[in-house]
Each structure stands twice: as structure tokens, then as C-alpha cells.
PDB file of C-alpha atoms in Angstrom:
ATOM      1  CA  MET M  18     -59.172 -70.669 120.662  1.00 55.00           C
ATOM      2  CA  TRP M  19     -58.907 -72.817 117.522  1.00 58.00           C
ATOM      3  CA  ILE M  20     -57.297 -75.607 119.546  1.00 61.00           C
ATOM      4  CA  SER M  21     -60.026 -75.540 122.195  1.00 55.00           C
ATOM      5  CA  ARG M  22     -62.697 -75.783 119.480  1.00 58.00           C
ATOM      6  CA  GLN M  23     -60.895 -78.776 117.947  1.00 56.00           C
ATOM      7  CA  ILE M  24     -60.714 -80.530 121.334  1.00 54.00           C
ATOM      8  CA  VAL M  25     -64.433 -79.964 121.948  1.00 54.00           C
ATOM      9  CA  LYS M  26     -65.242 -81.120 118.419  1.00 57.00           C
ATOM     10  CA  GLU M  27     -63.158 -84.290 118.760  1.00 58.00           C
ATOM     11  CA  SER M  28     -64.500 -85.167 122.199  1.00 55.00           C
ATOM     12  CA  SER M  29     -68.143 -84.725 121.113  1.00 61.00           C
ATOM     13  CA  GLU M  30     -67.895 -87.392 118.412  1.00 63.00           C
ATOM     14  CA  PRO M  31     -68.965 -90.845 119.616  1.00 71.00           C
ATOM     15  CA  TYR M  32     -66.274 -93.483 120.062  1.00 81.00           C
ATOM     16  CA  ALA M  33     -68.507 -96.134 118.478  1.00 88.00           C
ATOM     17  CA  GLN M  34     -71.530 -95.869 116.212  1.00 91.00           C
ATOM     18  CA  THR M  35     -73.384 -97.940 113.680  1.00 92.00           C
ATOM     19  CA  GLY M  36     -73.325 -97.193 109.986  1.00 92.00           C
ATOM     20  CA  LYS M  37     -74.140 -98.728 106.610  1.00 94.00           C
ATOM     21  CA  SER M  38     -71.602 -99.875 104.073  1.00 93.00           C
ATOM     22  CA  THR M  39     -71.974 -98.023 100.789  1.00 92.00           C
ATOM     23  CA  LEU M  40     -69.096 -99.441  98.748  1.00 89.00           C
ATOM     24  CA  ASN M  41     -66.768-102.424  98.733  1.00 87.00           C
ATOM     25  CA  ASN M  42     -64.550-102.377  95.669  1.00 86.00           C
ATOM     26  CA  ASN M  43     -61.244-104.268  95.534  1.00 83.00           C
ATOM     27  CA  GLY M  44     -60.813-104.044  99.299  1.00 78.00           C
ATOM     28  CA  SER M  45     -61.741-100.358  99.540  1.00 84.00           C
ATOM     29  CA  VAL M  46     -64.692-100.138 101.921  1.00 90.00           C
ATOM     30  CA  GLU M  47     -66.809 -97.039 102.546  1.00 90.00           C
ATOM     31  CA  ALA M  48     -69.590 -96.521 105.073  1.00 92.00           C
ATOM     32  CA  VAL M  49     -71.972 -93.761 106.098  1.00 90.00           C
ATOM     33  CA  SER M  50     -72.786 -92.921 109.705  1.00 89.00           C
ATOM     34  CA  SER M  51     -72.641 -89.355 111.047  1.00 84.00           C
ATOM     35  CA  GLY M  52     -70.342 -88.737 108.078  1.00 84.00           C
ATOM     36  CA  VAL M  53     -68.721 -90.610 105.212  1.00 87.00           C
ATOM     37  CA  ASN M  54     -65.927 -92.999 106.197  1.00 86.00           C
ATOM     38  CA  ARG M  55     -63.600 -93.915 103.324  1.00 88.00           C
ATOM     39  CA  ASP M  56     -61.010 -96.687 103.136  1.00 86.00           C
ATOM     40  CA  LEU M  57     -62.273 -98.408 106.266  1.00 90.00           C
ATOM     41  CA  LYS M  58     -60.131-101.149 107.679  1.00 90.00           C
ATOM     42  CA  LEU M  59     -62.314-104.156 108.513  1.00 91.00           C
ATOM     43  CA  ILE M  60     -61.429-106.040 111.691  1.00 91.00           C
ATOM     44  CA  SER M  61     -62.395-109.687 112.262  1.00 89.00           C
ATOM     45  CA  PRO M  62     -61.244-112.630 114.362  1.00 89.00           C
ATOM     46  CA  TYR M  63     -58.030-114.352 113.265  1.00 90.00           C
ATOM     47  CA  GLY M  64     -58.538-116.617 110.256  1.00 90.00           C
ATOM     48  CA  TYR M  65     -61.808-115.058 109.145  1.00 88.00           C
ATOM     49  CA  SER M  66     -61.966-113.027 105.949  1.00 87.00           C
ATOM     50  CA  PHE M  67     -65.049-111.486 104.411  1.00 87.00           C
ATOM     51  CA  SER M  68     -66.175-109.127 101.690  1.00 88.00           C
ATOM     52  CA  LEU M  69     -68.842-106.814 103.078  1.00 88.00           C
ATOM     53  CA  PRO M  70     -71.898-106.342 100.806  1.00 90.00           C
ATOM     54  CA  ALA M  71     -73.096-102.766 100.265  1.00 90.00           C
ATOM     55  CA  GLY M  72     -76.004-101.881 102.537  1.00 93.00           C
ATOM     56  CA  THR M  73     -74.755-103.992 105.453  1.00 93.00           C
ATOM     57  CA  GLU M  74     -75.063-102.455 108.918  1.00 95.00           C
ATOM     58  CA  LEU M  75     -71.735-102.405 110.758  1.00 94.00           C
ATOM     59  CA  LEU M  76     -70.161-101.142 113.935  1.00 94.00           C
ATOM     60  CA  LEU M  77     -67.728 -98.274 113.388  1.00 92.00           C
ATOM     61  CA  MET M  78     -65.134 -97.493 116.037  1.00 92.00           C
ATOM     62  CA  LYS M  79     -62.159 -95.193 116.397  1.00 88.00           C
ATOM     63  CA  ALA M  80     -58.736 -96.820 116.518  1.00 86.00           C
ATOM     64  CA  ASP M  81     -55.346 -95.192 116.038  1.00 83.00           C
ATOM     65  CA  GLY M  82     -57.001 -91.970 114.893  1.00 81.00           C
ATOM     66  CA  SER M  83     -59.132 -93.506 112.142  1.00 84.00           C
ATOM     67  CA  GLN M  84     -62.441 -95.326 111.816  1.00 87.00           C
ATOM     68  CA  ILE M  85     -62.489 -99.124 111.574  1.00 91.00           C
ATOM     69  CA  GLY M  86     -65.296-101.538 110.765  1.00 91.00           C
ATOM     70  CA  ALA M  87     -65.414-103.684 113.911  1.00 91.00           C
ATOM     71  CA  GLY M  88     -68.226-106.096 113.059  1.00 91.00           C
ATOM     72  CA  VAL M  89     -71.769-106.605 111.884  1.00 92.00           C
ATOM     73  CA  PRO M  90     -74.894-107.555 113.869  1.00 91.00           C
ATOM     74  CA  ALA M  91     -74.981-111.271 114.661  1.00 89.00           C
ATOM     75  CA  ASN M  92     -77.906-113.403 113.562  1.00 85.00           C
ATOM     76  CA  ASN M  93     -77.849-116.116 116.190  1.00 86.00           C
ATOM     77  CA  ASN M  94     -81.446-117.260 115.801  1.00 86.00           C
ATOM     78  CA  ASN M  95     -81.790-121.026 116.149  1.00 88.00           C
ATOM     79  CA  LEU M  96     -78.241-121.472 117.506  1.00 94.00           C
ATOM     80  CA  LYS M  97     -77.633-123.297 120.766  1.00 95.00           C
ATOM     81  CA  THR M  98     -75.097-121.967 123.268  1.00 94.00           C
ATOM     82  CA  GLY M  99     -71.551-122.508 121.984  1.00 94.00           C
ATOM     83  CA  GLU M 100     -72.519-123.152 118.357  1.00 95.00           C
ATOM     84  CA  ILE M 101     -70.964-121.342 115.405  1.00 94.00           C
ATOM     85  CA  LYS M 102     -72.557-120.744 112.014  1.00 94.00           C
ATOM     86  CA  ILE M 103     -70.839-119.045 109.094  1.00 93.00           C
ATOM     87  CA  THR M 104     -73.217-117.952 106.332  1.00 92.00           C
ATOM     88  CA  ALA M 105     -72.454-116.378 102.949  1.00 92.00           C
ATOM     89  CA  LYS M 106     -74.680-113.873 101.149  1.00 90.00           C
ATOM     90  CA  SER M 107     -75.756-116.721  98.810  1.00 94.00           C
ATOM     91  CA  GLY M 108     -77.119-118.698 101.768  1.00 93.00           C
ATOM     92  CA  ALA M 109     -74.314-121.296 101.773  1.00 96.00           C
ATOM     93  CA  PHE M 110     -73.359-122.174 105.356  1.00 95.00           C
ATOM     94  CA  ILE M 111     -71.183-124.168 107.724  1.00 96.00           C
ATOM     95  CA  HIS M 112     -72.767-124.911 111.080  1.00 96.00           C
ATOM     96  CA  LEU M 113     -70.590-126.287 113.911  1.00 96.00           C
ATOM     97  CA  ARG M 114     -73.140-127.858 116.218  1.00 96.00           C
ATOM     98  CA  ASP M 115     -73.013-128.455 119.968  1.00 95.00           C
ATOM     99  CA  ASP M 116     -73.365-132.230 119.467  1.00 95.00           C
ATOM    100  CA  GLY M 117     -70.053-132.427 117.572  1.00 95.00           C
ATOM    101  CA  LYS M 118     -71.650-132.639 114.138  1.00 96.00           C
ATOM    102  CA  ILE M 119     -71.044-130.297 111.208  1.00 97.00           C
ATOM    103  CA  SER M 120     -73.785-129.230 108.844  1.00 96.00           C
ATOM    104  CA  LEU M 121     -72.444-128.123 105.466  1.00 96.00           C
ATOM    105  CA  ASN M 122     -75.303-126.644 103.422  1.00 96.00           C
ATOM    106  CA  GLY M 123     -77.576-129.202 105.107  1.00 93.00           C
ATOM    107  CA  LEU M 124     -75.238-132.194 104.601  1.00 96.00           C
ATOM    108  CA  MET M 125     -74.682-133.665 108.089  1.00 96.00           C
ATOM    109  CA  ILE M 126     -71.223-134.940 109.001  1.00 96.00           C
ATOM    110  CA  ASN M 127     -70.867-136.649 112.385  1.00 95.00           C
ATOM    111  CA  GLU M 128     -68.018-136.299 114.872  1.00 93.00           C
ATOM    112  CA  ASN M 129     -66.203-139.250 113.199  1.00 94.00           C
ATOM    113  CA  GLY M 130     -66.262-137.594 109.772  1.00 94.00           C
ATOM    114  CA  VAL M 131     -68.976-139.899 108.441  1.00 95.00           C
ATOM    115  CA  ILE M 132     -71.732-138.388 106.288  1.00 95.00           C
ATOM    116  CA  GLU M 133     -75.099-139.198 107.874  1.00 93.00           C
ATOM    117  CA  ASN M 134     -77.339-138.005 105.044  1.00 79.00           C
ATOM    118  CA  ASP M 135     -78.358-140.487 102.331  1.00 60.00           C
TER     119      ASP M 135
END
């Protein structure tokens, strides 16, 4: 009977849900969704590292028996198809544009590496 209740309990929990980060201290990340998730492992594409600010909405998923932080909502306003923009909490950004140019905090660098701004 106990085992059947555990199976029902485990199967009724959603595989993925959104939550809010509540703590990020020295790599220890916590989030709240249907419960408190401690020591979340954050997952990102290869080469990307980030420190999640408290209060950030994130996608929580089950993997290998524990919850992971699988990403945050994308803000792709004003981006053309195929463009990439990386933005820090401070507002600093790198924008890889579809015309081959790079915008670094507003400084425009063309596809030949030449700065176009005065």
C-alpha cells in the first residue's frame, strides 16, 4: 500500500514547471515552485555561464531523480531571425546581428572587425 501511494504521488507531480529563484549564493541555487527546490543544478548551452539573480522566473525539470534549472524565459523583442543577444542584469550586452555586425553596448563592429562608430 505504501509503495502504491508513492507511485501515485510521484506520477502526479509535473515533469516540468516554472518557478522563481529565491537564492543564489556561491553557486547554491534555490527556487520555489510547487515546493522548495534546493541546490538546483543550472543547465545551459555549452560555453555559457550565468549567475541567476533572485526573483528570476525559470523552467524546472526533473532529470536523474532531481530538479534542474533548465532555462529562463527568452526576451527576443527586436531580434531578427537568427540573431543572438546576450544581456547582463546591468544592461551590458553583446548583439550578434544578422548582417554580420556585432553591437557591443552600442559600439558597432562590422564583419571586418572595424569599429563603425565615431
